[in-house]
XYZ file of C-alpha atoms in Angstrom:
448
model
C 80.987 -60.275 -54.720
C 83.105 -58.199 -52.357
C 80.312 -58.254 -49.761
C 80.111 -62.044 -50.048
C 83.837 -62.401 -49.482
C 83.650 -60.128 -46.419
C 80.711 -62.139 -45.121
C 82.677 -65.392 -45.511
C 85.675 -63.869 -43.731
C 83.430 -62.611 -40.949
C 81.740 -65.987 -40.652
C 85.097 -67.768 -40.466
C 86.218 -65.323 -37.780
C 83.138 -66.073 -35.709
C 83.688 -69.783 -36.158
C 87.190 -69.469 -34.770
C 86.082 -67.401 -31.815
C 83.159 -68.832 -29.793
C 80.090 -66.679 -29.448
C 76.457 -67.040 -28.547
C 74.016 -66.787 -31.474
C 70.707 -64.990 -30.918
C 68.079 -65.263 -33.637
C 65.497 -62.461 -33.787
C 62.122 -63.407 -35.252
C 59.185 -62.007 -33.249
C 59.078 -58.233 -32.760
C 56.842 -58.622 -29.679
C 59.309 -60.867 -27.891
C 62.295 -60.006 -25.713
C 65.458 -62.044 -26.335
C 67.688 -62.455 -23.294
C 71.454 -62.729 -23.664
C 72.139 -65.644 -21.335
C 75.316 -67.604 -20.635
C 77.302 -65.046 -22.646
C 80.883 -65.463 -23.756
C 83.169 -63.075 -21.910
C 86.802 -62.030 -21.557
C 88.301 -60.329 -18.530
C 90.434 -57.249 -19.086
C 92.424 -56.888 -15.834
C 93.984 -53.511 -16.670
C 91.321 -52.236 -19.085
C 94.068 -52.090 -21.693
C 92.620 -54.060 -24.600
C 91.621 -52.120 -27.686
C 88.754 -53.300 -29.842
C 91.129 -54.658 -32.481
C 93.082 -56.526 -29.826
C 90.064 -57.999 -28.091
C 88.819 -59.525 -31.359
C 91.907 -61.738 -31.309
C 91.458 -62.809 -27.690
C 89.846 -66.049 -26.575
C 86.386 -65.756 -24.969
C 84.940 -68.302 -22.542
C 81.295 -69.064 -21.928
C 79.814 -68.179 -18.554
C 78.751 -71.053 -16.307
C 75.844 -69.033 -14.913
C 72.883 -67.647 -16.811
C 73.737 -64.051 -15.881
C 77.412 -63.673 -14.844
C 78.035 -61.647 -11.720
C 81.495 -60.120 -11.373
C 81.069 -59.169 -7.742
C 84.310 -57.817 -6.381
C 86.081 -58.732 -9.625
C 89.576 -57.274 -9.707
C 89.521 -56.770 -13.479
C 89.050 -53.186 -14.599
C 86.818 -54.185 -17.529
C 84.787 -57.127 -18.834
C 84.188 -57.844 -22.543
C 81.209 -59.818 -23.905
C 80.551 -61.071 -27.384
C 77.597 -62.647 -29.184
C 76.110 -62.798 -32.675
C 72.668 -61.547 -33.675
C 70.800 -62.931 -36.696
C 67.808 -60.896 -37.818
C 65.094 -63.182 -39.196
C 62.278 -60.776 -38.415
C 60.513 -58.164 -40.543
C 62.079 -55.216 -38.724
C 65.599 -53.841 -38.582
C 64.883 -51.547 -35.617
C 66.157 -53.442 -32.581
C 67.653 -52.301 -29.279
C 70.109 -53.810 -26.821
C 69.065 -53.082 -23.232
C 71.613 -53.501 -20.438
C 70.060 -53.290 -16.998
C 71.935 -51.696 -14.156
C 71.985 -47.931 -13.911
C 74.913 -48.263 -11.511
C 77.244 -49.301 -14.348
C 80.016 -46.828 -15.123
C 80.869 -46.949 -18.851
C 79.452 -49.332 -21.444
C 80.586 -49.436 -25.058
C 78.816 -51.534 -27.680
C 80.601 -52.430 -30.925
C 78.522 -53.731 -33.828
C 80.445 -55.523 -36.589
C 78.277 -55.618 -39.702
C 78.410 -58.094 -42.566
C 80.001 -55.514 -44.862
C 82.938 -55.242 -42.476
C 82.014 -51.846 -41.037
C 81.949 -51.294 -37.286
C 79.565 -49.050 -35.364
C 80.183 -48.172 -31.736
C 78.435 -46.232 -28.996
C 79.537 -45.474 -25.436
C 77.025 -44.703 -22.688
C 77.682 -43.901 -19.062
C 75.694 -44.492 -15.920
C 76.736 -41.116 -14.516
C 76.329 -38.847 -17.551
C 73.424 -36.745 -18.712
C 70.555 -39.045 -19.643
C 69.240 -36.497 -22.127
C 72.285 -37.159 -24.283
C 71.298 -40.808 -24.726
C 69.582 -42.143 -27.838
C 66.750 -43.456 -25.624
C 65.862 -41.620 -22.413
C 65.577 -44.508 -19.959
C 66.747 -45.616 -16.533
C 68.608 -48.496 -18.231
C 71.341 -48.261 -20.865
C 69.784 -48.821 -24.299
C 71.824 -49.143 -27.487
C 70.207 -48.985 -30.979
C 71.068 -51.958 -33.205
C 70.467 -51.391 -36.903
C 70.587 -54.912 -38.323
C 69.035 -55.289 -41.799
C 66.557 -58.105 -42.325
C 68.118 -61.495 -43.141
C 71.583 -60.386 -42.061
C 73.682 -60.898 -38.982
C 76.051 -58.803 -36.894
C 78.691 -59.457 -34.283
C 78.204 -57.593 -31.001
C 80.963 -56.759 -28.530
C 80.179 -55.119 -25.186
C 82.836 -53.544 -22.985
C 81.711 -52.882 -19.396
C 83.422 -50.981 -16.605
C 82.048 -50.091 -13.205
C 83.058 -48.649 -9.860
C 80.714 -51.161 -8.309
C 79.065 -54.365 -9.518
C 79.547 -55.644 -13.102
C 76.559 -57.752 -14.066
C 75.585 -58.510 -17.659
C 71.792 -58.539 -17.582
C 71.221 -57.935 -21.304
C 68.328 -58.436 -23.699
C 67.344 -57.439 -27.237
C 63.885 -56.221 -28.219
C 62.048 -53.592 -30.234
C 61.296 -50.166 -28.827
C 57.616 -51.058 -28.564
C 58.383 -54.072 -26.383
C 60.753 -52.003 -24.234
C 58.060 -49.403 -23.630
C 55.356 -51.956 -22.816
C 57.546 -53.799 -20.322
C 58.812 -50.662 -18.610
C 55.361 -49.085 -18.219
C 54.289 -51.121 -15.178
C 57.734 -50.921 -13.634
C 57.789 -47.121 -13.796
C 54.370 -46.737 -12.201
C 55.032 -49.450 -9.641
C 58.443 -48.147 -8.618
C 57.018 -44.633 -8.308
C 54.125 -45.840 -6.154
C 56.275 -47.825 -3.734
C 58.797 -44.980 -3.505
C 55.953 -42.580 -2.679
C 54.772 -44.906 0.105
C 58.217 -44.870 1.708
C 58.577 -41.084 1.354
C 55.140 -40.548 2.947
C 56.102 -42.716 5.910
C 59.410 -40.868 6.242
C 57.586 -37.532 6.490
C 55.094 -38.953 8.975
C 57.794 -40.332 11.244
C 59.728 -37.071 10.962
C 56.646 -35.319 12.353
C 56.448 -37.898 15.153
C 60.113 -37.280 15.975
C 59.509 -33.559 16.434
C 56.599 -34.462 18.725
C 58.344 -37.102 20.862
C 62.041 -36.208 20.383
C 63.090 -39.872 20.371
C 66.224 -40.770 18.405
C 64.794 -44.072 17.228
C 62.640 -42.153 14.733
C 65.700 -40.386 13.330
C 67.441 -43.740 12.862
C 64.341 -45.098 11.143
C 64.281 -42.092 8.794
C 68.014 -42.417 8.053
C 67.717 -46.139 7.381
C 64.662 -45.954 5.117
C 66.013 -42.924 3.239
C 69.313 -44.627 2.390
C 67.499 -47.888 1.572
C 65.138 -46.276 -0.945
C 68.081 -44.279 -2.294
C 69.957 -47.527 -2.920
C 66.927 -49.140 -4.555
C 66.526 -46.260 -6.985
C 70.265 -46.365 -7.709
C 70.095 -50.049 -8.618
C 67.081 -49.394 -10.869
C 68.806 -46.391 -12.463
C 66.030 -43.934 -11.554
C 68.142 -41.640 -9.422
C 70.696 -41.119 -12.188
C 67.933 -39.682 -14.370
C 67.610 -36.713 -12.012
C 71.107 -36.577 -10.518
C 73.483 -37.836 -13.228
C 76.372 -35.764 -11.867
C 76.585 -37.727 -8.606
C 79.371 -40.016 -9.744
C 80.323 -41.011 -6.208
C 76.792 -42.057 -5.320
C 76.522 -45.770 -6.046
C 75.879 -49.126 -4.432
C 79.322 -49.298 -2.835
C 79.053 -45.925 -1.116
C 75.398 -46.204 -0.054
C 75.382 -49.723 1.434
C 77.669 -48.749 4.373
C 75.241 -45.997 5.411
C 72.305 -48.406 5.183
C 74.245 -50.753 7.449
C 75.108 -47.971 9.907
C 71.545 -46.711 10.333
C 70.155 -50.252 10.537
C 72.540 -51.099 13.396
C 71.656 -47.911 15.286
C 67.931 -48.469 14.737
C 68.113 -52.137 15.732
C 69.846 -51.529 19.047
C 67.695 -48.582 20.092
C 64.360 -49.981 18.964
C 64.867 -53.485 20.377
C 66.518 -52.183 23.556
C 69.230 -54.784 23.036
C 71.138 -53.569 26.094
C 68.297 -54.999 28.174
C 66.796 -57.728 25.997
C 69.801 -58.946 23.934
C 73.115 -57.983 25.628
C 75.219 -60.043 23.210
C 73.757 -58.181 20.213
C 74.341 -54.895 22.012
C 78.047 -55.668 22.541
C 78.484 -56.354 18.800
C 77.262 -52.909 17.695
C 80.583 -51.022 17.779
C 82.663 -53.681 15.943
C 79.942 -53.944 13.303
C 79.834 -50.178 12.808
C 83.598 -50.121 12.280
C 83.431 -53.024 9.798
C 80.569 -51.482 7.824
C 82.684 -48.381 7.126
C 85.577 -50.378 5.620
C 84.087 -50.386 2.080
C 84.135 -46.585 2.105
C 87.843 -46.624 2.941
C 88.555 -49.098 0.112
C 86.483 -47.066 -2.329
C 88.260 -43.828 -1.389
C 91.592 -45.581 -1.993
C 90.483 -46.695 -5.455
C 89.919 -50.352 -4.551
C 86.493 -50.639 -6.181
C 86.562 -54.442 -6.389
C 87.349 -55.085 -2.695
C 84.945 -52.306 -1.698
C 81.879 -53.816 -3.386
C 82.867 -57.291 -2.223
C 83.120 -56.137 1.417
C 79.857 -54.195 1.184
C 77.971 -57.148 -0.308
C 79.350 -59.668 2.198
C 78.595 -57.379 5.124
C 75.020 -56.720 4.055
C 74.356 -60.469 4.071
C 75.931 -60.669 7.544
C 73.467 -57.987 8.619
C 70.562 -60.130 7.464
C 71.502 -62.660 10.153
C 72.190 -59.871 12.653
C 68.754 -58.281 12.158
C 66.800 -61.504 12.503
C 68.856 -62.772 15.453
C 68.386 -59.505 17.340
C 64.643 -59.534 16.731
C 64.203 -63.164 17.783
C 66.262 -62.734 20.970
C 64.376 -59.581 22.001
C 61.014 -61.221 21.307
C 61.904 -64.311 23.345
C 62.887 -62.040 26.242
C 59.412 -60.517 26.277
C 59.716 -57.463 23.994
C 56.473 -57.867 22.038
C 57.069 -55.168 19.325
C 60.026 -57.252 18.103
C 57.547 -59.383 16.137
C 56.904 -56.392 13.839
C 60.643 -55.817 13.554
C 61.170 -59.442 12.485
C 58.345 -59.214 9.948
C 59.653 -55.934 8.485
C 63.257 -56.982 8.021
C 62.126 -60.469 7.018
C 60.103 -58.979 4.136
C 63.161 -57.039 2.959
C 65.376 -60.132 3.119
C 62.819 -62.214 1.212
C 62.369 -59.671 -1.588
C 66.138 -59.121 -1.796
C 66.557 -62.848 -2.388
C 63.862 -62.714 -5.094
C 65.675 -59.833 -6.820
C 69.009 -61.636 -6.595
C 67.500 -64.795 -8.105
C 66.029 -62.715 -10.913
C 69.341 -61.015 -11.635
C 71.091 -64.370 -11.751
C 68.501 -65.694 -14.165
C 67.045 -68.234 -11.737
C 63.659 -66.479 -11.817
C 61.933 -65.172 -14.922
C 61.789 -61.421 -15.408
C 58.389 -59.940 -14.593
C 56.979 -56.883 -12.907
C 57.129 -58.548 -9.474
C 60.718 -59.731 -9.809
C 61.980 -56.509 -11.431
C 60.400 -54.352 -8.711
C 60.973 -56.757 -5.822
C 63.399 -54.380 -4.064
C 60.850 -51.556 -4.213
C 58.108 -53.850 -2.919
C 60.299 -55.147 -0.094
C 61.352 -51.621 0.893
C 57.771 -50.338 0.968
C 56.476 -53.324 2.951
C 59.360 -52.959 5.396
C 58.690 -49.228 5.830
C 55.014 -49.888 6.602
C 55.694 -52.720 9.056
C 58.466 -50.834 10.868
C 56.107 -47.873 11.245
C 53.667 -50.264 12.910
C 56.587 -51.468 15.017
C 57.303 -47.948 16.254
C 53.625 -47.424 17.077
C 53.538 -50.827 18.770
C 56.538 -49.833 20.845
C 54.683 -46.785 22.162
C 51.663 -48.945 23.008
C 53.950 -51.535 24.590
C 55.547 -49.002 26.913
C 52.174 -47.396 27.581
C 50.748 -50.756 28.632
C 53.924 -51.460 30.575
C 53.530 -48.149 32.388
C 49.865 -48.890 33.076
C 50.854 -52.328 34.361
C 53.477 -50.816 36.647
C 50.981 -48.216 37.851
C 48.462 -50.967 38.539
C 51.099 -52.928 40.430
C 52.000 -49.835 42.441
C 48.308 -49.216 43.157
C 47.746 -52.800 44.274
C 50.898 -52.630 46.364
C 49.652 -49.405 47.977
C 46.321 -51.073 48.740
C 48.101 -54.068 50.274
C 50.327 -51.738 52.288
C 47.281 -49.805 53.548
C 45.541 -53.010 54.537
C 48.636 -54.273 56.294
C 49.028 -50.920 58.065
C 45.407 -50.958 59.229
C 45.816 -54.557 60.329
C 48.971 -53.686 62.253
C 47.239 -50.702 63.898
C 44.305 -52.891 64.924
C 46.644 -55.494 66.353
C 48.478 -52.778 68.276
C 45.181 -51.492 69.717
C 44.279 -54.982 70.807
C 47.683 -55.436 72.396
C 47.404 -52.154 74.284
C 43.847 -52.947 75.364
C 44.964 -56.365 76.474
C 47.830 -54.928 78.470
C 45.546 -52.318 80.008
C 42.995 -54.932 80.865
C 45.324 -57.594 82.125
C 48.375 -55.791 83.509
C 46.972 -52.515 84.866
C 43.781 -54.109 86.093
C 45.704 -56.680 88.149
C 47.890 -53.953 89.643
C 44.840 -51.886 90.624
C 43.256 -54.902 92.256
C 46.501 -55.534 94.143
C 46.622 -51.922 95.335
C 42.985 -52.127 96.332
C 43.596 -55.269 98.338
C 46.548 -53.649 100.096
C 44.457 -50.620 100.956
C 41.726 -52.844 102.337
C 44.214 -54.742 104.434
C 45.710 -51.493 105.685
C 42.327 -50.342 106.861
C 41.911 -53.363 109.167
C 43.000 -53.140 112.926
C 46.592 -54.225 113.471
C 47.347 -54.090 109.773
C 49.966 -51.306 110.071
C 52.389 -53.500 111.973
C 52.019 -56.342 109.547
C 52.471 -54.033 106.556
C 55.516 -52.526 108.204
C 56.964 -55.957 108.774
C 56.141 -57.090 105.273
C 57.600 -53.911 103.781
């Protein structure tokens, strides 16, 4: 009787406060928490008892994205009804970059269970050792429970949540783990190869490539939560602090690889202002402005998308052939980043290809940019051969012209010898003959 009264009270409470209702029935299905009801907590001051009295609003997007939100915490609420044959369910919240997440479960008997997990704490202390935050939900069959989630983050707050059994979690994560590991290994192998090439050629462009790809794959593993498994103590290593370094190395690599000073002067002049702007998020983060920092970093990275493609197109149109590989490499990253963003917003269904799209884009980009560096060497080699051939042909033309000029000079000298000197000799001869005649001395004297 007492349990029934508590259930009625709980039901009336949920009727007064809006919440999404998720009905669990199939243990082999994953139930996404979409369009959740949420409440902003600007100062992170609400207690659990206080937040239960607050008004929640439903999100207008499938997966809310609090990018650059100036609230210190976000609360979510929804109701779960268990109509399945199992009471062993788990709430998975994707995003290893999240700071602290607390899940409150209000049971029908009025009791409340809570669990706090952190994105930067020891993963071995978690109930489920995983790159994502997983909370056990013990909901008896044919009962319901109210779920509250409190999220804080020093970077992006995004509520990509779903409920499933442990078996379903394992099956879905299996391909992702192998796939992410494979694509990460591809990038690492190319980094080591290009490091060897750098020591052979001593060209800075290879160092910039290594710096860019290293920070890019670091960021990808941060977003997926893999890096926190091995380095949980790196609290300051997150999306906000890594994106500026990705931007920095990409700008340095772009200008040196594409030779923008020669092929795209306008892009070259923009490099210093862009480098200064890309470091602003670090300054905001150091000052404690986590919201403005992530907002600046996210906006700037999208500005770089246009910068990369514009630089590549301009250099290619000016005759720098390896720029086509540059365009293809960065274009693949941009495309897969858009796919990942659409997946996170709920516009694309979750699958292996959408979940691992950042890893796929990073690996494809690393491969194509390695081809671009090799193409650059071939381009300059062919350019050098072309210049050598031009110099050789010019030398041949110069030799022919020199021989022609020498032959003309011989003809001129021969002509002068034949015409000028011959006429003078004939004139002298005639004078001598006249001098030998009788009476010629007087006439010569008179003529002289």
